[in-house]
Amino acid sequence: MAIIGGGVGGLTAGIALRGAGYDPVIYERAAEFGEVGAGISLSPNAVKGLESLGFTDFLARNANEPMDQFLFHWESGEELLRYDRRDTRATYGAAYYQMHRADLLAGLVDAFGTERCVMGAALTGLEQGGATARIAFADGNEVEADIVIAADGLRSAVREMLFDPGQPRFSGHVAWRALVPGDRLSPRASEASSINHIGPGQNLVTYPVRGRSLVNVVALTRAEGWTEESWNARAAPAELAALFGGWADYVGEVIAAIPGDALYRWGLFLREPLVSWVKGRIALLGDAAHPMLPYMGQGASSTIEDAVVLGRCFAAAADPLEALRLYEAARIERACFLQAESNVGGDRLQALDPYALRDNPPKNEDALGIFSYDPARVELA
């Protein structure tokens, strides 16, 4: 069994499949696992999945629990909405966590181990026939596997080869991300909460990670097009400051504290929903199957859901092909729902009049029932 992609989805799938009695090999195009990414939100639906794989203590040690999620007016700094997360465990059966993505990745690597990871493995070809699939890599190596799980992200080579030859399209949304040392900001930024300032067409959110030592900063803005050669690029804090001129003092202070080499700009891209994630012995998982905009904070969480359910399907099915059919049937409706809600979330959040958001709050994750889902217990079709 082969897993293409060694990110959060691929590693979680590897752990789940090992728990089901399989011994997958992960093929990752990067040369090594490193200190990548910034903050990541893990809502209760994902946490229930990770805890079912043995990560309860790990999350308690390495993640923060935001007690409140605040929405503030972009200009006045006035509080518009507050979501109290203190009863999340009692209501949904698990905590809501925020942490450094690299810390989560390191924990997954430790749990899976590196002995079954092949690094620097860039996929160039994939064919299936009979009882196996043949996988070719850029270094000339070829391997055979009875099952292939493609967890290779938004720009999935497997998706392009077998499921959807079209290219991702720019969504009109841009994410700016940075990690700021906590001691460069006021104590407010390091409190156990998520602080989100929202305005017409854009917003900026902060929350602490690694205890209070770092503050994750995410700004979301709009653009007519994406001209960078890469989907992400280093940016100057002055660029971000220009976009947020006239915003509340807190926003200006946060942007001013960003180290000159710490800011990155991401173009956010979309793909159309697929009617199927499985072809023969090959299946898509995570962003390869259902990339989504970050406005519901469900990108990583939905990927973790996929991986946990995949492992359960392989544990329950009579044979691997039946397991893939179970996996698709159990996941595709849920993932398409999350994808659709996430992709319209920016229009809801970045309303032209923030007071309209206050007076008529849109359905959030609680109202939509997103947090109630439990990938470790959901019925398999």
GROMACS .gro file of C-alpha atoms in nm:
model
  381
    1MET     CA    1   0.000   0.000   0.000
    2ALA     CA    2   0.133   0.343  -0.097
    3ILE     CA    3   0.040   0.690   0.026
    4ILE     CA    4   0.142   0.980  -0.198
    5GLY     CA    5   0.207   1.284   0.019
    6GLY     CA    6   0.351   1.311   0.369
    7GLY     CA    7   0.158   1.607   0.505
    8VAL     CA    8  -0.105   1.601   0.778
    9GLY     CA    9  -0.343   1.393   0.566
   10GLY     CA   10  -0.091   1.138   0.446
   11LEU     CA   11   0.063   1.082   0.787
   12THR     CA   12  -0.272   1.059   0.965
   13ALA     CA   13  -0.390   0.812   0.702
   14GLY     CA   14  -0.074   0.609   0.749
   15ILE     CA   15  -0.130   0.589   1.125
   16ALA     CA   16  -0.496   0.498   1.081
   17LEU     CA   17  -0.420   0.231   0.821
   18ARG     CA   18  -0.148   0.081   1.039
   19GLY     CA   19  -0.405   0.058   1.317
   20ALA     CA   20  -0.626  -0.134   1.073
   21GLY     CA   21  -0.353  -0.393   1.020
   22TYR     CA   22  -0.184  -0.254   0.706
   23ASP     CA   23   0.173  -0.138   0.655
   24PRO     CA   24   0.167   0.156   0.413
   25VAL     CA   25   0.469   0.336   0.270
   26ILE     CA   26   0.452   0.716   0.245
   27TYR     CA   27   0.615   0.883  -0.056
   28GLU     CA   28   0.679   1.255   0.002
   29ARG     CA   29   0.822   1.489  -0.261
   30ALA     CA   30   1.001   1.712  -0.006
   31ALA     CA   31   1.355   1.615   0.085
   32GLU     CA   32   1.279   1.618   0.456
   33PHE     CA   33   1.011   1.692   0.711
   34GLY     CA   34   1.077   2.045   0.834
   35GLU     CA   35   0.953   2.347   1.024
   36VAL     CA   36   0.676   2.437   0.782
   37GLY     CA   37   0.357   2.636   0.802
   38ALA     CA   38   0.215   2.852   1.076
   39GLY     CA   39  -0.087   2.808   1.299
   40ILE     CA   40  -0.354   2.545   1.252
   41SER     CA   41  -0.701   2.511   1.401
   42LEU     CA   42  -0.830   2.169   1.503
   43SER     CA   43  -1.201   2.175   1.573
   44PRO     CA   44  -1.371   1.907   1.786
   45ASN     CA   45  -1.461   1.692   1.485
   46ALA     CA   46  -1.092   1.655   1.398
   47VAL     CA   47  -0.979   1.625   1.759
   48LYS     CA   48  -1.212   1.329   1.813
   49GLY     CA   49  -1.044   1.161   1.519
   50LEU     CA   50  -0.692   1.229   1.640
   51GLU     CA   51  -0.776   1.117   1.991
   52SER     CA   52  -0.908   0.788   1.852
   53LEU     CA   53  -0.558   0.736   1.710
   54GLY     CA   54  -0.388   0.794   2.045
   55PHE     CA   55  -0.312   1.168   2.034
   56THR     CA   56  -0.504   1.278   2.344
   57ASP     CA   57  -0.198   1.349   2.560
   58PHE     CA   58   0.000   1.490   2.268
   59LEU     CA   59  -0.266   1.751   2.194
   60ALA     CA   60  -0.306   1.844   2.559
   61ARG     CA   61   0.072   1.906   2.581
   62ASN     CA   62   0.127   2.086   2.252
   63ALA     CA   63  -0.191   2.276   2.165
   64ASN     CA   64  -0.377   2.573   2.309
   65GLU     CA   65  -0.748   2.590   2.382
   66PRO     CA   66  -0.907   2.922   2.286
   67MET     CA   67  -1.165   3.006   2.549
   68ASP     CA   68  -1.326   3.273   2.331
   69GLN     CA   69  -1.345   3.356   1.963
   70PHE     CA   70  -1.400   3.730   1.913
   71LEU     CA   71  -1.514   3.926   1.609
   72PHE     CA   72  -1.433   4.298   1.620
   73HIS     CA   73  -1.525   4.590   1.396
   74TRP     CA   74  -1.242   4.671   1.160
   75GLU     CA   75  -1.228   5.043   1.233
   76SER     CA   76  -1.366   5.108   1.580
   77GLY     CA   77  -1.242   4.786   1.740
   78GLU     CA   78  -1.591   4.738   1.883
   79GLU     CA   79  -1.682   4.380   1.978
   80LEU     CA   80  -1.941   4.246   1.737
   81LEU     CA   81  -1.970   3.878   1.833
   82ARG     CA   82  -1.816   3.641   2.082
   83TYR     CA   83  -1.827   3.262   2.071
   84ASP     CA   84  -1.767   3.102   2.409
   85ARG     CA   85  -1.567   2.780   2.369
   86ARG     CA   86  -1.548   2.685   2.737
   87ASP     CA   87  -1.813   2.416   2.704
   88THR     CA   88  -1.677   2.262   2.383
   89ARG     CA   89  -1.572   1.938   2.551
   90ALA     CA   90  -1.910   1.891   2.717
   91THR     CA   91  -2.108   1.987   2.409
   92TYR     CA   92  -1.911   1.809   2.136
   93GLY     CA   93  -1.702   1.549   2.317
   94ALA     CA   94  -1.365   1.707   2.246
   95ALA     CA   95  -1.172   2.030   2.280
   96TYR     CA   96  -1.116   2.300   2.019
   97TYR     CA   97  -0.740   2.336   1.972
   98GLN     CA   98  -0.498   2.572   1.799
   99MET     CA   99  -0.130   2.492   1.751
  100HIS     CA  100   0.174   2.528   1.528
  101ARG     CA  101   0.130   2.316   1.215
  102ALA     CA  102   0.493   2.204   1.239
  103ASP     CA  103   0.431   2.069   1.589
  104LEU     CA  104   0.135   1.863   1.468
  105LEU     CA  105   0.338   1.735   1.175
  106ALA     CA  106   0.626   1.640   1.407
  107GLY     CA  107   0.389   1.448   1.633
  108LEU     CA  108   0.246   1.259   1.337
  109VAL     CA  109   0.594   1.178   1.207
  110ASP     CA  110   0.696   1.047   1.549
  111ALA     CA  111   0.385   0.827   1.565
  112PHE     CA  112   0.421   0.689   1.214
  113GLY     CA  113   0.801   0.670   1.212
  114THR     CA  114   1.040   0.758   0.932
  115GLU     CA  115   1.141   0.404   0.841
  116ARG     CA  116   0.841   0.371   0.608
  117CYS     CA  117   0.874   0.719   0.457
  118VAL     CA  118   1.051   0.775   0.125
  119MET     CA  119   1.157   1.138   0.095
  120GLY     CA  120   1.234   1.329  -0.223
  121ALA     CA  121   0.986   1.112  -0.414
  122ALA     CA  122   0.822   1.334  -0.680
  123LEU     CA  123   0.549   1.147  -0.866
  124THR     CA  124   0.572   1.144  -1.246
  125GLY     CA  125   0.350   0.854  -1.349
  126LEU     CA  126   0.073   0.626  -1.221
  127GLU     CA  127  -0.091   0.333  -1.395
  128GLN     CA  128  -0.303   0.047  -1.271
  129GLY     CA  129  -0.386  -0.291  -1.408
  130GLY     CA  130  -0.470  -0.627  -1.260
  131ALA     CA  131  -0.397  -0.650  -0.891
  132THR     CA  132  -0.151  -0.360  -0.861
  133ALA     CA  133  -0.077  -0.001  -0.951
  134ARG     CA  134   0.263   0.106  -1.082
  135ILE     CA  135   0.405   0.434  -0.952
  136ALA     CA  136   0.694   0.617  -1.122
  137PHE     CA  137   0.906   0.889  -0.962
  138ALA     CA  138   1.129   1.165  -1.096
  139ASP     CA  139   1.446   0.991  -0.978
  140GLY     CA  140   1.370   0.693  -1.204
  141ASN     CA  141   1.245   0.461  -0.932
  142GLU     CA  142   0.926   0.263  -0.985
  143VAL     CA  143   0.722   0.073  -0.727
  144GLU     CA  144   0.409  -0.138  -0.726
  145ALA     CA  145   0.129  -0.117  -0.471
  146ASP     CA  146  -0.203  -0.291  -0.430
  147ILE     CA  147  -0.366   0.036  -0.312
  148VAL     CA  148  -0.265   0.400  -0.367
  149ILE     CA  149  -0.395   0.682  -0.146
  150ALA     CA  150  -0.329   1.025  -0.296
  151ALA     CA  151  -0.286   1.285  -0.021
  152ASP     CA  152  -0.076   1.517  -0.236
  153GLY     CA  153  -0.266   1.839  -0.181
  154LEU     CA  154  -0.444   2.103  -0.386
  155ARG     CA  155  -0.209   2.058  -0.682
  156SER     CA  156  -0.240   1.682  -0.669
  157ALA     CA  157  -0.054   1.508  -0.949
  158VAL     CA  158  -0.274   1.202  -0.901
  159ARG     CA  159  -0.594   1.405  -0.935
  160GLU     CA  160  -0.463   1.564  -1.254
  161MET     CA  161  -0.358   1.231  -1.403
  162LEU     CA  162  -0.670   1.028  -1.327
  163PHE     CA  163  -0.960   1.241  -1.202
  164ASP     CA  164  -0.948   1.600  -1.323
  165PRO     CA  165  -0.701   1.739  -1.581
  166GLY     CA  166  -0.811   2.097  -1.516
  167GLN     CA  167  -0.594   2.338  -1.322
  168PRO     CA  168  -0.697   2.504  -0.994
  169ARG     CA  169  -0.847   2.850  -1.045
  170PHE     CA  170  -0.763   3.154  -0.839
  171SER     CA  171  -1.046   3.228  -0.597
  172GLY     CA  172  -0.990   3.601  -0.566
  173HIS     CA  173  -0.880   3.551  -0.204
  174VAL     CA  174  -0.527   3.595  -0.069
  175ALA     CA  175  -0.397   3.477   0.269
  176TRP     CA  176  -0.111   3.651   0.448
  177ARG     CA  177   0.051   3.454   0.727
  178ALA     CA  178   0.319   3.523   0.985
  179LEU     CA  179   0.440   3.408   1.324
  180VAL     CA  180   0.528   3.690   1.563
  181PRO     CA  181   0.721   3.642   1.890
  182GLY     CA  182   0.475   3.697   2.172
  183ASP     CA  183   0.700   3.944   2.349
  184ARG     CA  184   0.673   4.184   2.052
  185LEU     CA  185   0.301   4.226   2.111
  186SER     CA  186   0.072   4.337   2.391
  187PRO     CA  187  -0.037   4.067   2.640
  188ARG     CA  188  -0.380   4.071   2.478
  189ALA     CA  189  -0.243   3.893   2.171
  190SER     CA  190  -0.121   3.600   2.382
  191GLU     CA  191  -0.442   3.541   2.572
  192ALA     CA  192  -0.623   3.210   2.525
  193SER     CA  193  -0.853   3.343   2.257
  194SER     CA  194  -0.888   3.406   1.886
  195ILE     CA  195  -0.911   3.774   1.788
  196ASN     CA  196  -1.062   3.849   1.449
  197HIS     CA  197  -1.108   4.201   1.309
  198ILE     CA  198  -1.345   4.203   1.014
  199GLY     CA  199  -1.415   4.462   0.750
  200PRO     CA  200  -1.538   4.498   0.393
  201GLY     CA  201  -1.364   4.234   0.186
  202GLN     CA  202  -1.094   4.145   0.435
  203ASN     CA  203  -1.015   4.042   0.791
  204LEU     CA  204  -0.720   3.976   1.021
  205VAL     CA  205  -0.706   3.716   1.297
  206THR     CA  206  -0.451   3.637   1.567
  207TYR     CA  207  -0.411   3.357   1.819
  208PRO     CA  208  -0.118   3.223   2.024
  209VAL     CA  209   0.066   2.897   1.955
  210ARG     CA  210   0.342   2.713   2.141
  211GLY     CA  211   0.196   2.830   2.467
  212ARG     CA  212   0.229   3.206   2.450
  213SER     CA  213   0.570   3.223   2.284
  214LEU     CA  214   0.438   3.288   1.933
  215VAL     CA  215   0.131   3.461   1.791
  216ASN     CA  216  -0.010   3.334   1.464
  217VAL     CA  217  -0.128   3.611   1.232
  218VAL     CA  218  -0.356   3.543   0.936
  219ALA     CA  219  -0.494   3.817   0.714
  220LEU     CA  220  -0.737   3.745   0.431
  221THR     CA  221  -0.779   3.997   0.150
  222ARG     CA  222  -0.912   4.012  -0.206
  223ALA     CA  223  -0.725   4.048  -0.535
  224GLU     CA  224  -0.817   4.052  -0.904
  225GLY     CA  225  -0.554   3.796  -0.997
  226TRP     CA  226  -0.250   3.604  -0.885
  227THR     CA  227   0.069   3.691  -1.075
  228GLU     CA  228   0.329   3.511  -0.865
  229GLU     CA  229   0.498   3.211  -1.025
  230SER     CA  230   0.452   3.020  -0.701
  231TRP     CA  231   0.124   2.974  -0.515
  232ASN     CA  232   0.297   3.134  -0.215
  233ALA     CA  233   0.557   3.408  -0.187
  234ARG     CA  234   0.745   3.606   0.073
  235ALA     CA  235   0.593   3.951   0.131
  236ALA     CA  236   0.693   4.273   0.302
  237PRO     CA  237   0.494   4.380   0.610
  238ALA     CA  238   0.459   4.724   0.448
  239GLU     CA  239   0.243   4.567   0.177
  240LEU     CA  240   0.005   4.433   0.439
  241ALA     CA  241   0.009   4.760   0.634
  242ALA     CA  242  -0.102   4.945   0.321
  243LEU     CA  243  -0.403   4.717   0.282
  244PHE     CA  244  -0.505   4.764   0.646
  245GLY     CA  245  -0.451   5.138   0.676
  246GLY     CA  246  -0.710   5.301   0.901
  247TRP     CA  247  -0.799   4.980   1.083
  248ALA     CA  248  -0.820   4.952   1.462
  249ASP     CA  249  -0.504   5.015   1.664
  250TYR     CA  250  -0.466   4.647   1.750
  251VAL     CA  251  -0.442   4.554   1.381
  252GLY     CA  252  -0.180   4.819   1.314
  253GLU     CA  253   0.024   4.709   1.616
  254VAL     CA  254   0.018   4.345   1.503
  255ILE     CA  255   0.132   4.425   1.150
  256ALA     CA  256   0.406   4.657   1.279
  257ALA     CA  257   0.540   4.374   1.497
  258ILE     CA  258   0.581   4.125   1.210
  259PRO     CA  259   0.954   4.061   1.151
  260GLY     CA  260   1.068   4.170   0.807
  261ASP     CA  261   1.136   3.816   0.686
  262ALA     CA  262   0.838   3.643   0.851
  263LEU     CA  263   0.544   3.733   0.624
  264TYR     CA  264   0.419   3.511   0.343
  265ARG     CA  265   0.140   3.564   0.093
  266TRP     CA  266  -0.068   3.274  -0.036
  267GLY     CA  267  -0.297   3.277  -0.336
  268LEU     CA  268  -0.604   3.071  -0.247
  269PHE     CA  269  -0.717   2.843  -0.527
  270LEU     CA  270  -1.032   2.641  -0.590
  271ARG     CA  271  -1.124   2.317  -0.760
  272GLU     CA  272  -1.469   2.197  -0.854
  273PRO     CA  273  -1.622   1.917  -0.639
  274LEU     CA  274  -1.569   1.567  -0.774
  275VAL     CA  275  -1.845   1.310  -0.812
  276SER     CA  276  -1.601   1.032  -0.725
  277TRP     CA  277  -1.272   1.005  -0.539
  278VAL     CA  278  -1.198   0.642  -0.625
  279LYS     CA  279  -1.078   0.481  -0.947
  280GLY     CA  280  -0.999   0.114  -0.912
  281ARG     CA  281  -0.718   0.086  -0.659
  282ILE     CA  282  -0.655   0.458  -0.627
  283ALA     CA  283  -0.831   0.709  -0.400
  284LEU     CA  284  -0.797   1.078  -0.321
  285LEU     CA  285  -0.782   1.220   0.031
  286GLY     CA  286  -0.784   1.568   0.182
  287ASP     CA  287  -0.706   1.868  -0.038
  288ALA     CA  288  -0.646   1.639  -0.334
  289ALA     CA  289  -1.016   1.551  -0.316
  290HIS     CA  290  -1.184   1.860  -0.169
  291PRO     CA  291  -0.971   2.176  -0.128
  292MET     CA  292  -1.157   2.456   0.047
  293LEU     CA  293  -1.111   2.818   0.146
  294PRO     CA  294  -1.010   2.867   0.512
  295TYR     CA  295  -1.313   3.062   0.634
  296MET     CA  296  -1.457   2.770   0.833
  297GLY     CA  297  -1.118   2.646   0.954
  298GLN     CA  298  -1.198   2.299   0.820
  299GLY     CA  299  -0.921   2.230   0.569
  300ALA     CA  300  -0.696   2.027   0.799
  301SER     CA  301  -0.988   1.904   1.008
  302SER     CA  302  -1.172   1.757   0.709
  303THR     CA  303  -0.849   1.592   0.595
  304ILE     CA  304  -0.809   1.429   0.936
  305GLU     CA  305  -1.170   1.313   0.915
  306ASP     CA  306  -1.092   1.149   0.578
  307ALA     CA  307  -0.790   0.969   0.717
  308VAL     CA  308  -0.964   0.834   1.027
  309VAL     CA  309  -1.265   0.710   0.830
  310LEU     CA  310  -1.033   0.554   0.570
  311GLY     CA  311  -0.860   0.351   0.840
  312ARG     CA  312  -1.193   0.236   0.980
  313CYS     CA  313  -1.311   0.130   0.634
  314PHE     CA  314  -1.002  -0.084   0.582
  315ALA     CA  315  -1.052  -0.240   0.923
  316ALA     CA  316  -1.417  -0.321   0.847
  317ALA     CA  317  -1.410  -0.428   0.481
  318ALA     CA  318  -1.360  -0.777   0.346
  319ASP     CA  319  -1.106  -0.658   0.089
  320PRO     CA  320  -0.923  -0.334  -0.002
  321LEU     CA  321  -1.143  -0.246  -0.299
  322GLU     CA  322  -1.452  -0.272  -0.083
  323ALA     CA  323  -1.276  -0.052   0.174
  324LEU     CA  324  -1.230   0.221  -0.087
  325ARG     CA  325  -1.596   0.201  -0.184
  326LEU     CA  326  -1.696   0.233   0.182
  327TYR     CA  327  -1.461   0.528   0.226
  328GLU     CA  328  -1.603   0.722  -0.066
  329ALA     CA  329  -1.962   0.653   0.037
  330ALA     CA  330  -1.895   0.759   0.395
  331ARG     CA  331  -1.706   1.079   0.315
  332ILE     CA  332  -1.800   1.245  -0.012
  333GLU     CA  333  -2.128   1.409   0.097
  334ARG     CA  334  -1.978   1.543   0.420
  335ALA     CA  335  -1.667   1.679   0.248
  336CYS     CA  336  -1.862   1.844  -0.033
  337PHE     CA  337  -2.081   2.014   0.229
  338LEU     CA  338  -1.775   2.147   0.413
  339GLN     CA  339  -1.619   2.257   0.084
  340ALA     CA  340  -1.930   2.450  -0.020
  341GLU     CA  341  -1.979   2.619   0.319
  342SER     CA  342  -1.612   2.713   0.344
  343ASN     CA  343  -1.602   2.861  -0.003
  344VAL     CA  344  -1.889   3.103   0.070
  345GLY     CA  345  -1.764   3.178   0.420
  346GLY     CA  346  -1.560   3.476   0.310
  347ASP     CA  347  -1.863   3.654   0.169
  348ARG     CA  348  -2.045   3.601   0.498
  349LEU     CA  349  -1.756   3.709   0.718
  350GLN     CA  350  -1.627   4.001   0.514
  351ALA     CA  351  -1.966   4.170   0.475
  352LEU     CA  352  -1.976   4.526   0.349
  353ASP     CA  353  -2.136   4.627   0.680
  354PRO     CA  354  -1.989   4.448   0.983
  355TYR     CA  355  -2.285   4.559   1.192
  356ALA     CA  356  -2.508   4.348   0.968
  357LEU     CA  357  -2.299   4.051   1.074
  358ARG     CA  358  -2.357   4.144   1.437
  359ASP     CA  359  -2.730   4.195   1.400
  360ASN     CA  360  -2.791   3.887   1.184
  361PRO     CA  361  -2.514   3.640   1.263
  362PRO     CA  362  -2.464   3.386   0.983
  363LYS     CA  363  -2.470   3.017   1.056
  364ASN     CA  364  -2.135   2.922   1.204
  365GLU     CA  365  -1.979   2.582   1.268
  366ASP     CA  366  -2.204   2.520   1.569
  367ALA     CA  367  -2.527   2.602   1.387
  368LEU     CA  368  -2.423   2.399   1.083
  369GLY     CA  369  -2.349   2.095   1.299
  370ILE     CA  370  -1.989   2.073   1.182
  371PHE     CA  371  -1.842   2.013   1.528
  372SER     CA  372  -2.083   1.730   1.611
  373TYR     CA  373  -1.934   1.495   1.352
  374ASP     CA  374  -1.719   1.212   1.491
  375PRO     CA  375  -1.503   1.034   1.231
  376ALA     CA  376  -1.419   0.763   1.482
  377ARG     CA  377  -1.786   0.667   1.524
  378VAL     CA  378  -1.977   0.782   1.218
  379GLU     CA  379  -2.168   0.502   1.048
  380LEU     CA  380  -1.997   0.341   0.750
  381ALA     CA  381  -2.233   0.288   0.459
   0.00000   0.00000   0.00000
